[in-house]
mmCIF file of N, CA and C in Angstrom:
data_model
loop_
_atom_site.group_PDB
_atom_site.id
_atom_site.type_symbol
_atom_site.label_atom_id
_atom_site.label_comp_id
_atom_site.label_asym_id
_atom_site.label_seq_id
_atom_site.Cartn_x
_atom_site.Cartn_y
_atom_site.Cartn_z
ATOM 1 N N MET A 874 45.928 -33.664 42.142
ATOM 2 C CA MET A 874 45.498 -33.252 40.826
ATOM 3 C C MET A 874 46.458 -33.797 39.801
ATOM 4 N N ASN A 875 45.900 -34.214 38.764
ATOM 5 C CA ASN A 875 46.807 -34.656 37.709
ATOM 6 C C ASN A 875 47.031 -33.519 36.727
ATOM 7 N N ASN A 876 47.985 -33.674 35.982
ATOM 8 C CA ASN A 876 48.374 -32.617 35.054
ATOM 9 C C ASN A 876 47.692 -32.766 33.700
ATOM 10 N N ALA A 877 46.483 -33.138 33.733
ATOM 11 C CA ALA A 877 45.750 -33.290 32.459
ATOM 12 C C ALA A 877 45.470 -31.915 31.881
ATOM 13 N N THR A 878 45.639 -31.801 30.644
ATOM 14 C CA THR A 878 45.354 -30.525 29.981
ATOM 15 C C THR A 878 43.985 -30.612 29.333
ATOM 16 N N ALA A 879 43.272 -29.529 29.449
ATOM 17 C CA ALA A 879 41.942 -29.486 28.843
ATOM 18 C C ALA A 879 42.082 -29.167 27.368
ATOM 19 N N ARG A 880 41.292 -29.807 26.637
ATOM 20 C CA ARG A 880 41.325 -29.573 25.200
ATOM 21 C C ARG A 880 40.062 -28.805 24.824
ATOM 22 N N ILE A 881 40.239 -27.673 24.200
ATOM 23 C CA ILE A 881 39.105 -26.847 23.797
ATOM 24 C C ILE A 881 38.958 -26.951 22.289
ATOM 25 N N GLU A 882 37.775 -27.315 21.896
ATOM 26 C CA GLU A 882 37.514 -27.402 20.460
ATOM 27 C C GLU A 882 36.567 -26.278 20.058
ATOM 28 N N ALA A 883 36.815 -25.737 18.909
ATOM 29 C CA ALA A 883 35.939 -24.684 18.397
ATOM 30 C C ALA A 883 34.617 -25.311 17.960
ATOM 31 N N TRP A 884 33.556 -24.632 18.327
ATOM 32 C CA TRP A 884 32.234 -25.121 17.944
ATOM 33 C C TRP A 884 31.947 -24.707 16.517
ATOM 34 N N THR A 885 31.486 -25.613 15.736
ATOM 35 C CA THR A 885 31.102 -25.280 14.365
ATOM 36 C C THR A 885 29.622 -25.595 14.201
ATOM 37 N N PRO A 886 28.885 -24.670 13.624
ATOM 38 C CA PRO A 886 27.456 -24.913 13.440
ATOM 39 C C PRO A 886 27.238 -26.010 12.407
ATOM 40 N N PRO A 887 26.096 -26.654 12.483
ATOM 41 C CA PRO A 887 25.825 -27.698 11.500
ATOM 42 C C PRO A 887 25.761 -27.096 10.093
ATOM 43 N N ALA A 888 26.045 -27.905 9.131
ATOM 44 C CA ALA A 888 26.045 -27.439 7.742
ATOM 45 C C ALA A 888 24.660 -26.906 7.374
ATOM 46 N N HIS A 889 24.652 -25.784 6.664
ATOM 47 C CA HIS A 889 23.391 -25.141 6.268
ATOM 48 C C HIS A 889 22.769 -25.911 5.114
ATOM 49 N N GLN A 890 21.537 -26.262 5.289
ATOM 50 C CA GLN A 890 20.807 -26.940 4.230
ATOM 51 C C GLN A 890 19.696 -26.007 3.767
ATOM 52 N N PRO A 891 19.737 -25.539 2.522
ATOM 53 C CA PRO A 891 18.700 -24.611 2.064
ATOM 54 C C PRO A 891 17.321 -25.259 2.098
ATOM 55 N N ARG A 892 16.376 -24.471 2.545
ATOM 56 C CA ARG A 892 14.996 -24.951 2.591
ATOM 57 C C ARG A 892 14.343 -24.754 1.228
ATOM 58 N N PRO A 893 13.427 -25.601 0.908
ATOM 59 C CA PRO A 893 12.715 -25.382 -0.355
ATOM 60 C C PRO A 893 11.850 -24.128 -0.240
ATOM 61 N N ARG A 894 11.793 -23.373 -1.281
ATOM 62 C CA ARG A 894 11.002 -22.141 -1.271
ATOM 63 C C ARG A 894 9.561 -22.457 -1.636
ATOM 64 N N HIS A 895 8.670 -21.975 -0.778
ATOM 65 C CA HIS A 895 7.251 -22.185 -1.019
ATOM 66 C C HIS A 895 6.600 -20.945 -1.612
ATOM 67 N N LEU A 896 7.296 -19.826 -1.533
ATOM 68 C CA LEU A 896 6.760 -18.582 -2.067
ATOM 69 C C LEU A 896 7.472 -18.254 -3.366
ATOM 70 N N HIS A 897 6.751 -17.647 -4.259
ATOM 71 C CA HIS A 897 7.363 -17.193 -5.494
ATOM 72 C C HIS A 897 6.753 -15.852 -5.885
ATOM 73 N N LEU A 898 7.515 -15.082 -6.592
ATOM 74 C CA LEU A 898 7.057 -13.765 -7.000
ATOM 75 C C LEU A 898 6.046 -13.883 -8.127
ATOM 76 N N VAL A 899 5.044 -13.071 -8.030
ATOM 77 C CA VAL A 899 4.056 -12.995 -9.103
ATOM 78 C C VAL A 899 3.989 -11.545 -9.561
ATOM 79 N N PRO A 900 3.647 -11.324 -10.794
ATOM 80 C CA PRO A 900 3.561 -9.930 -11.247
ATOM 81 C C PRO A 900 2.420 -9.201 -10.559
ATOM 82 N N ASP A 901 2.591 -7.901 -10.398
ATOM 83 C CA ASP A 901 1.540 -7.079 -9.809
ATOM 84 C C ASP A 901 0.311 -7.078 -10.707
ATOM 85 N N LEU A 902 -0.832 -6.879 -10.073
ATOM 86 C CA LEU A 902 -2.050 -6.743 -10.851
ATOM 87 C C LEU A 902 -1.985 -5.458 -11.662
ATOM 88 N N PRO A 903 -2.495 -5.493 -12.860
ATOM 89 C CA PRO A 903 -2.505 -4.240 -13.618
ATOM 90 C C PRO A 903 -3.453 -3.248 -12.955
ATOM 91 N N VAL A 904 -2.964 -2.065 -12.725
ATOM 92 C CA VAL A 904 -3.765 -1.039 -12.068
ATOM 93 C C VAL A 904 -4.018 0.073 -13.079
ATOM 94 N N ASP A 905 -5.269 0.333 -13.308
ATOM 95 C CA ASP A 905 -5.656 1.388 -14.229
ATOM 96 C C ASP A 905 -5.942 2.636 -13.412
ATOM 97 N N THR A 906 -5.004 3.562 -13.406
ATOM 98 C CA THR A 906 -5.173 4.789 -12.631
ATOM 99 C C THR A 906 -5.701 5.894 -13.543
ATOM 100 N N PRO A 907 -6.329 6.888 -12.960
ATOM 101 C CA PRO A 907 -6.815 7.992 -13.788
ATOM 102 C C PRO A 907 -5.651 8.776 -14.392
ATOM 103 N N ASP A 908 -5.927 9.435 -15.481
ATOM 104 C CA ASP A 908 -4.932 10.243 -16.166
ATOM 105 C C ASP A 908 -4.371 11.305 -15.218
ATOM 106 N N ALA A 909 -3.060 11.446 -15.194
ATOM 107 C CA ALA A 909 -2.401 12.369 -14.259
ATOM 108 C C ALA A 909 -2.840 13.814 -14.484
ATOM 109 N N GLU A 910 -3.005 14.216 -15.735
ATOM 110 C CA GLU A 910 -3.418 15.593 -16.016
ATOM 111 C C GLU A 910 -4.850 15.834 -15.550
ATOM 112 N N TRP A 911 -5.715 14.818 -15.687
ATOM 113 C CA TRP A 911 -7.097 14.936 -15.212
ATOM 114 C C TRP A 911 -7.123 15.072 -13.688
ATOM 115 N N VAL A 912 -6.298 14.285 -13.000
ATOM 116 C CA VAL A 912 -6.233 14.355 -11.533
ATOM 117 C C VAL A 912 -5.761 15.739 -11.098
ATOM 118 N N ARG A 913 -4.762 16.277 -11.774
ATOM 119 C CA ARG A 913 -4.261 17.613 -11.435
ATOM 120 C C ARG A 913 -5.349 18.667 -11.656
ATOM 121 N N HIS A 914 -6.067 18.554 -12.763
ATOM 122 C CA HIS A 914 -7.138 19.514 -13.055
ATOM 123 C C HIS A 914 -8.259 19.411 -12.010
ATOM 124 N N LEU A 915 -8.644 18.181 -11.657
ATOM 125 C CA LEU A 915 -9.678 17.988 -10.636
ATOM 126 C C LEU A 915 -9.227 18.584 -9.304
ATOM 127 N N THR A 916 -7.988 18.340 -8.932
ATOM 128 C CA THR A 916 -7.461 18.871 -7.672
ATOM 129 C C THR A 916 -7.475 20.396 -7.678
ATOM 130 N N GLN A 917 -7.051 21.004 -8.777
ATOM 131 C CA GLN A 917 -7.072 22.464 -8.870
ATOM 132 C C GLN A 917 -8.503 22.984 -8.804
ATOM 133 N N SER A 918 -9.439 22.275 -9.421
ATOM 134 C CA SER A 918 -10.846 22.693 -9.381
ATOM 135 C C SER A 918 -11.395 22.646 -7.961
ATOM 136 N N VAL A 919 -11.048 21.599 -7.213
ATOM 137 C CA VAL A 919 -11.482 21.499 -5.815
ATOM 138 C C VAL A 919 -10.901 22.661 -5.011
ATOM 139 N N VAL A 920 -9.638 22.982 -5.238
ATOM 140 C CA VAL A 920 -9.000 24.105 -4.537
ATOM 141 C C VAL A 920 -9.727 25.407 -4.856
ATOM 142 N N GLU A 921 -10.108 25.600 -6.108
ATOM 143 C CA GLU A 921 -10.808 26.827 -6.494
ATOM 144 C C GLU A 921 -12.199 26.902 -5.869
ATOM 145 N N VAL A 922 -12.881 25.766 -5.743
ATOM 146 C CA VAL A 922 -14.185 25.756 -5.065
ATOM 147 C C VAL A 922 -13.996 26.113 -3.595
ATOM 148 N N LEU A 923 -12.987 25.523 -2.962
ATOM 149 C CA LEU A 923 -12.734 25.812 -1.550
ATOM 150 C C LEU A 923 -12.316 27.262 -1.327
ATOM 151 N N GLY A 924 -11.733 27.881 -2.346
ATOM 152 C CA GLY A 924 -11.332 29.279 -2.233
ATOM 153 C C GLY A 924 -12.403 30.254 -2.669
ATOM 154 N N GLY A 925 -13.554 29.738 -3.099
ATOM 155 C CA GLY A 925 -14.646 30.606 -3.510
ATOM 156 C C GLY A 925 -14.493 31.188 -4.901
ATOM 157 N N GLN A 926 -13.586 30.666 -5.702
ATOM 158 C CA GLN A 926 -13.359 31.176 -7.048
ATOM 159 C C GLN A 926 -14.136 30.410 -8.112
ATOM 160 N N ARG A 927 -14.720 29.300 -7.745
ATOM 161 C CA ARG A 927 -15.437 28.449 -8.690
ATOM 162 C C ARG A 927 -16.674 27.915 -7.995
ATOM 163 N N ALA A 928 -17.737 27.750 -8.741
ATOM 164 C CA ALA A 928 -18.972 27.194 -8.180
ATOM 165 C C ALA A 928 -18.827 25.687 -8.006
ATOM 166 N N ALA A 929 -19.348 25.170 -6.911
ATOM 167 C CA ALA A 929 -19.286 23.731 -6.650
ATOM 168 C C ALA A 929 -20.030 22.944 -7.722
ATOM 169 N N SER A 930 -21.017 23.562 -8.350
ATOM 170 C CA SER A 930 -21.810 22.861 -9.367
ATOM 171 C C SER A 930 -20.966 22.425 -10.564
ATOM 172 N N THR A 931 -19.809 23.035 -10.766
ATOM 173 C CA THR A 931 -18.951 22.623 -11.882
ATOM 174 C C THR A 931 -18.320 21.251 -11.645
ATOM 175 N N LEU A 932 -18.375 20.777 -10.415
ATOM 176 C CA LEU A 932 -17.773 19.481 -10.081
ATOM 177 C C LEU A 932 -18.801 18.378 -9.861
ATOM 178 N N VAL A 933 -20.071 18.670 -10.070
ATOM 179 C CA VAL A 933 -21.120 17.725 -9.695
ATOM 180 C C VAL A 933 -20.942 16.346 -10.342
ATOM 181 N N SER A 934 -20.419 16.278 -11.540
ATOM 182 C CA SER A 934 -20.255 14.976 -12.195
ATOM 183 C C SER A 934 -18.953 14.277 -11.807
ATOM 184 N N HIS A 935 -18.098 14.958 -11.058
ATOM 185 C CA HIS A 935 -16.800 14.381 -10.699
ATOM 186 C C HIS A 935 -16.657 14.055 -9.222
ATOM 187 N N VAL A 936 -17.650 14.411 -8.423
ATOM 188 C CA VAL A 936 -17.581 14.144 -6.983
ATOM 189 C C VAL A 936 -18.837 13.402 -6.541
ATOM 190 N N SER A 937 -18.726 12.710 -5.417
ATOM 191 C CA SER A 937 -19.883 12.003 -4.865
ATOM 192 C C SER A 937 -20.872 13.020 -4.293
ATOM 193 N N PRO A 938 -22.131 12.615 -4.091
ATOM 194 C CA PRO A 938 -23.107 13.539 -3.506
ATOM 195 C C PRO A 938 -22.678 14.087 -2.138
ATOM 196 N N VAL A 939 -22.032 13.277 -1.338
ATOM 197 C CA VAL A 939 -21.586 13.723 -0.012
ATOM 198 C C VAL A 939 -20.520 14.813 -0.147
ATOM 199 N N VAL A 940 -19.560 14.606 -1.033
ATOM 200 C CA VAL A 940 -18.511 15.609 -1.244
ATOM 201 C C VAL A 940 -19.119 16.870 -1.847
ATOM 202 N N PHE A 941 -20.053 16.710 -2.767
ATOM 203 C CA PHE A 941 -20.696 17.873 -3.383
ATOM 204 C C PHE A 941 -21.387 18.737 -2.334
ATOM 205 N N GLN A 942 -22.145 18.110 -1.441
ATOM 206 C CA GLN A 942 -22.831 18.866 -0.384
ATOM 207 C C GLN A 942 -21.824 19.547 0.543
ATOM 208 N N ALA A 943 -20.737 18.859 0.844
ATOM 209 C CA ALA A 943 -19.718 19.453 1.719
ATOM 210 C C ALA A 943 -19.051 20.653 1.048
ATOM 211 N N LEU A 944 -18.789 20.560 -0.247
ATOM 212 C CA LEU A 944 -18.158 21.670 -0.960
ATOM 213 C C LEU A 944 -19.087 22.871 -1.077
ATOM 214 N N ARG A 945 -20.385 22.623 -1.108
ATOM 215 C CA ARG A 945 -21.364 23.716 -1.216
ATOM 216 C C ARG A 945 -21.573 24.456 0.096
ATOM 217 N N SER A 946 -21.252 23.829 1.209
ATOM 218 C CA SER A 946 -21.534 24.451 2.503
ATOM 219 C C SER A 946 -20.603 25.639 2.744
ATOM 220 N N PRO A 947 -21.107 26.668 3.421
ATOM 221 C CA PRO A 947 -20.261 27.832 3.723
ATOM 222 C C PRO A 947 -19.051 27.477 4.584
ATOM 223 N N ALA A 948 -19.181 26.440 5.386
ATOM 224 C CA ALA A 948 -18.061 26.041 6.249
ATOM 225 C C ALA A 948 -16.876 25.527 5.432
ATOM 226 N N ALA A 949 -17.136 25.115 4.194
ATOM 227 C CA ALA A 949 -16.056 24.585 3.361
ATOM 228 C C ALA A 949 -15.165 25.685 2.799
ATOM 229 N N GLN A 950 -15.625 26.916 2.838
ATOM 230 C CA GLN A 950 -14.835 28.019 2.279
ATOM 231 C C GLN A 950 -13.596 28.259 3.149
ATOM 232 N N LEU A 951 -12.460 28.050 2.570
ATOM 233 C CA LEU A 951 -11.190 28.222 3.278
ATOM 234 C C LEU A 951 -10.420 29.385 2.671
ATOM 235 N N ARG A 952 -9.365 29.737 3.305
ATOM 236 C CA ARG A 952 -8.518 30.810 2.774
ATOM 237 C C ARG A 952 -7.597 30.244 1.693
ATOM 238 N N LEU A 953 -8.199 29.830 0.615
ATOM 239 C CA LEU A 953 -7.422 29.270 -0.480
ATOM 240 C C LEU A 953 -7.510 30.134 -1.732
ATOM 241 N N ARG A 954 -7.968 31.362 -1.578
ATOM 242 C CA ARG A 954 -8.068 32.248 -2.743
ATOM 243 C C ARG A 954 -6.672 32.475 -3.321
ATOM 244 N N GLY A 955 -6.577 32.272 -4.614
ATOM 245 C CA GLY A 955 -5.290 32.441 -5.287
ATOM 246 C C GLY A 955 -4.362 31.255 -5.137
ATOM 247 N N ALA A 956 -4.844 30.159 -4.561
ATOM 248 C CA ALA A 956 -3.995 28.988 -4.344
ATOM 249 C C ALA A 956 -3.777 28.237 -5.657
ATOM 250 N N ARG A 957 -2.616 27.628 -5.774
ATOM 251 C CA ARG A 957 -2.261 26.835 -6.940
ATOM 252 C C ARG A 957 -1.731 25.487 -6.486
ATOM 253 N N VAL A 958 -2.089 24.458 -7.234
ATOM 254 C CA VAL A 958 -1.575 23.121 -6.957
ATOM 255 C C VAL A 958 -0.121 23.078 -7.416
ATOM 256 N N LEU A 959 0.774 22.761 -6.489
ATOM 257 C CA LEU A 959 2.203 22.723 -6.797
ATOM 258 C C LEU A 959 2.664 21.341 -7.227
ATOM 259 N N SER A 960 2.130 20.310 -6.584
ATOM 260 C CA SER A 960 2.493 18.942 -6.965
ATOM 261 C C SER A 960 1.361 17.998 -6.606
ATOM 262 N N VAL A 961 1.286 16.912 -7.356
ATOM 263 C CA VAL A 961 0.244 15.901 -7.148
ATOM 264 C C VAL A 961 0.892 14.527 -7.236
ATOM 265 N N ARG A 962 0.557 13.672 -6.297
ATOM 266 C CA ARG A 962 1.014 12.275 -6.307
ATOM 267 C C ARG A 962 -0.204 11.374 -6.172
ATOM 268 N N THR A 963 -0.208 10.279 -6.898
ATOM 269 C CA THR A 963 -1.305 9.316 -6.782
ATOM 270 C C THR A 963 -0.749 7.985 -6.300
ATOM 271 N N GLN A 964 -1.548 7.293 -5.510
ATOM 272 C CA GLN A 964 -1.182 5.984 -4.993
ATOM 273 C C GLN A 964 -2.374 5.055 -5.157
ATOM 274 N N PRO A 965 -2.258 4.031 -6.008
ATOM 275 C CA PRO A 965 -3.364 3.079 -6.146
ATOM 276 C C PRO A 965 -3.592 2.323 -4.837
ATOM 277 N N LEU A 966 -4.842 2.133 -4.490
ATOM 278 C CA LEU A 966 -5.205 1.376 -3.290
ATOM 279 C C LEU A 966 -5.806 0.032 -3.652
ATOM 280 N N GLY A 967 -5.948 -0.234 -4.884
ATOM 281 C CA GLY A 967 -6.560 -1.447 -5.397
ATOM 282 C C GLY A 967 -6.862 -1.206 -6.860
ATOM 283 N N THR A 968 -7.700 -2.031 -7.420
ATOM 284 C CA THR A 968 -7.997 -1.863 -8.838
ATOM 285 C C THR A 968 -8.973 -0.732 -9.102
ATOM 286 N N ASP A 969 -9.745 -0.316 -8.094
ATOM 287 C CA ASP A 969 -10.764 0.707 -8.312
ATOM 288 C C ASP A 969 -10.677 1.884 -7.349
ATOM 289 N N SER A 970 -9.553 2.072 -6.690
ATOM 290 C CA SER A 970 -9.401 3.190 -5.751
ATOM 291 C C SER A 970 -8.006 3.791 -5.876
ATOM 292 N N VAL A 971 -7.963 5.104 -5.757
ATOM 293 C CA VAL A 971 -6.695 5.830 -5.819
ATOM 294 C C VAL A 971 -6.730 6.911 -4.758
ATOM 295 N N GLU A 972 -5.612 7.088 -4.087
ATOM 296 C CA GLU A 972 -5.487 8.183 -3.139
ATOM 297 C C GLU A 972 -4.577 9.233 -3.765
ATOM 298 N N VAL A 973 -4.980 10.483 -3.631
ATOM 299 C CA VAL A 973 -4.240 11.595 -4.223
ATOM 300 C C VAL A 973 -3.734 12.485 -3.095
ATOM 301 N N ALA A 974 -2.459 12.829 -3.154
ATOM 302 C CA ALA A 974 -1.873 13.779 -2.204
ATOM 303 C C ALA A 974 -1.351 14.957 -3.009
ATOM 304 N N ALA A 975 -1.734 16.153 -2.603
ATOM 305 C CA ALA A 975 -1.328 17.347 -3.343
ATOM 306 C C ALA A 975 -0.763 18.388 -2.389
ATOM 307 N N VAL A 976 0.206 19.128 -2.882
ATOM 308 C CA VAL A 976 0.748 20.276 -2.164
ATOM 309 C C VAL A 976 0.166 21.512 -2.831
ATOM 310 N N VAL A 977 -0.458 22.361 -2.023
ATOM 311 C CA VAL A 977 -1.153 23.541 -2.532
ATOM 312 C C VAL A 977 -0.458 24.785 -1.987
ATOM 313 N N GLY A 978 -0.016 25.633 -2.889
ATOM 314 C CA GLY A 978 0.627 26.881 -2.491
ATOM 315 C C GLY A 978 -0.397 27.992 -2.365
ATOM 316 N N CYS A 979 -0.556 28.513 -1.161
ATOM 317 C CA CYS A 979 -1.477 29.619 -0.887
ATOM 318 C C CYS A 979 -0.640 30.877 -0.666
ATOM 319 N N PRO A 980 -1.261 32.062 -0.805
ATOM 320 C CA PRO A 980 -0.485 33.286 -0.578
ATOM 321 C C PRO A 980 0.137 33.354 0.821
ATOM 322 N N GLU A 981 -0.576 32.884 1.847
ATOM 323 C CA GLU A 981 -0.035 33.022 3.200
ATOM 324 C C GLU A 981 0.695 31.785 3.712
ATOM 325 N N ARG A 982 0.432 30.601 3.141
ATOM 326 C CA ARG A 982 1.107 29.384 3.589
ATOM 327 C C ARG A 982 0.888 28.255 2.600
ATOM 328 N N THR A 983 1.614 27.186 2.785
ATOM 329 C CA THR A 983 1.467 26.000 1.946
ATOM 330 C C THR A 983 0.602 24.993 2.688
ATOM 331 N N ARG A 984 -0.313 24.371 1.967
ATOM 332 C CA ARG A 984 -1.233 23.406 2.578
ATOM 333 C C ARG A 984 -1.125 22.075 1.847
ATOM 334 N N ALA A 985 -1.668 21.051 2.475
ATOM 335 C CA ALA A 985 -1.748 19.728 1.855
ATOM 336 C C ALA A 985 -3.212 19.391 1.626
ATOM 337 N N LEU A 986 -3.468 18.673 0.563
ATOM 338 C CA LEU A 986 -4.823 18.273 0.209
ATOM 339 C C LEU A 986 -4.792 16.795 -0.134
ATOM 340 N N ALA A 987 -5.737 16.041 0.396
ATOM 341 C CA ALA A 987 -5.839 14.620 0.084
ATOM 342 C C ALA A 987 -7.208 14.348 -0.523
ATOM 343 N N LEU A 988 -7.219 13.550 -1.566
ATOM 344 C CA LEU A 988 -8.461 13.144 -2.224
ATOM 345 C C LEU A 988 -8.485 11.630 -2.316
ATOM 346 N N ARG A 989 -9.656 11.063 -2.229
ATOM 347 C CA ARG A 989 -9.829 9.636 -2.489
ATOM 348 C C ARG A 989 -10.733 9.514 -3.698
ATOM 349 N N LEU A 990 -10.265 8.788 -4.710
ATOM 350 C CA LEU A 990 -11.029 8.584 -5.930
ATOM 351 C C LEU A 990 -11.428 7.121 -6.043
ATOM 352 N N HIS A 991 -12.670 6.892 -6.422
ATOM 353 C CA HIS A 991 -13.164 5.538 -6.680
ATOM 354 C C HIS A 991 -13.648 5.469 -8.113
ATOM 355 N N ARG A 992 -13.401 4.331 -8.739
ATOM 356 C CA ARG A 992 -13.889 4.124 -10.099
ATOM 357 C C ARG A 992 -15.155 3.285 -10.044
ATOM 358 N N ARG A 993 -16.154 3.769 -10.749
ATOM 359 C CA ARG A 993 -17.404 3.027 -10.851
ATOM 360 C C ARG A 993 -17.935 3.216 -12.264
ATOM 361 N N HIS A 994 -18.232 2.132 -12.916
ATOM 362 C CA HIS A 994 -18.718 2.164 -14.302
ATOM 363 C C HIS A 994 -17.744 2.928 -15.201
ATOM 364 N N GLN A 995 -16.460 2.642 -15.045
ATOM 365 C CA GLN A 995 -15.393 3.233 -15.865
ATOM 366 C C GLN A 995 -15.222 4.742 -15.685
ATOM 367 N N ARG A 996 -15.782 5.305 -14.621
ATOM 368 C CA ARG A 996 -15.622 6.740 -14.333
ATOM 369 C C ARG A 996 -15.033 6.909 -12.946
ATOM 370 N N TRP A 997 -14.128 7.852 -12.816
ATOM 371 C CA TRP A 997 -13.529 8.156 -11.524
ATOM 372 C C TRP A 997 -14.301 9.287 -10.869
ATOM 373 N N ARG A 998 -14.588 9.115 -9.571
ATOM 374 C CA ARG A 998 -15.283 10.152 -8.795
ATOM 375 C C ARG A 998 -14.552 10.359 -7.482
ATOM 376 N N CYS A 999 -14.524 11.592 -7.054
ATOM 377 C CA CYS A 999 -13.914 11.939 -5.773
ATOM 378 C C CYS A 999 -14.931 11.655 -4.673
ATOM 379 N N VAL A 1000 -14.552 10.822 -3.706
ATOM 380 C CA VAL A 1000 -15.473 10.456 -2.628
ATOM 381 C C VAL A 1000 -15.042 11.020 -1.277
ATOM 382 N N CYS A 1001 -13.870 11.641 -1.229
ATOM 383 C CA CYS A 1001 -13.405 12.213 0.035
ATOM 384 C C CYS A 1001 -12.395 13.319 -0.257
ATOM 385 N N VAL A 1002 -12.507 14.420 0.481
ATOM 386 C CA VAL A 1002 -11.563 15.538 0.382
ATOM 387 C C VAL A 1002 -11.152 15.923 1.798
ATOM 388 N N VAL A 1003 -9.854 16.034 2.021
ATOM 389 C CA VAL A 1003 -9.335 16.459 3.321
ATOM 390 C C VAL A 1003 -8.285 17.538 3.075
ATOM 391 N N VAL A 1004 -8.436 18.666 3.747
ATOM 392 C CA VAL A 1004 -7.451 19.747 3.670
ATOM 393 C C VAL A 1004 -6.686 19.760 4.985
ATOM 394 N N LEU A 1005 -5.383 19.710 4.891
ATOM 395 C CA LEU A 1005 -4.538 19.695 6.089
ATOM 396 C C LEU A 1005 -3.789 21.005 6.222
#
């Protein structure tokens, strides 16, 4: 064996060359959401219908026919008597749809309520109601 010494060199990565960017930021589409106070009032009205404190007919112009029929059915009556909407959040789903999440305080427990609103002919209508 010869007495050759091994030489170890540190590996260095090749120089970084920035890639050209093909993507660029664009502004969000303007989203016209319903008035927050109107959404809160609609949500409270739905809660009152579900609690039997308000007639479903008061919402006929603000809900779809399917939701109206569901609210009128006896099965829709929940233990929401005396319930109050505690908070409401809206999330746009596009230019003509909004999802609403609400926290509802009931005497015996707190519940969640979800609404889906669609805009048609410059009017917002509730097309889906889910009580959790």
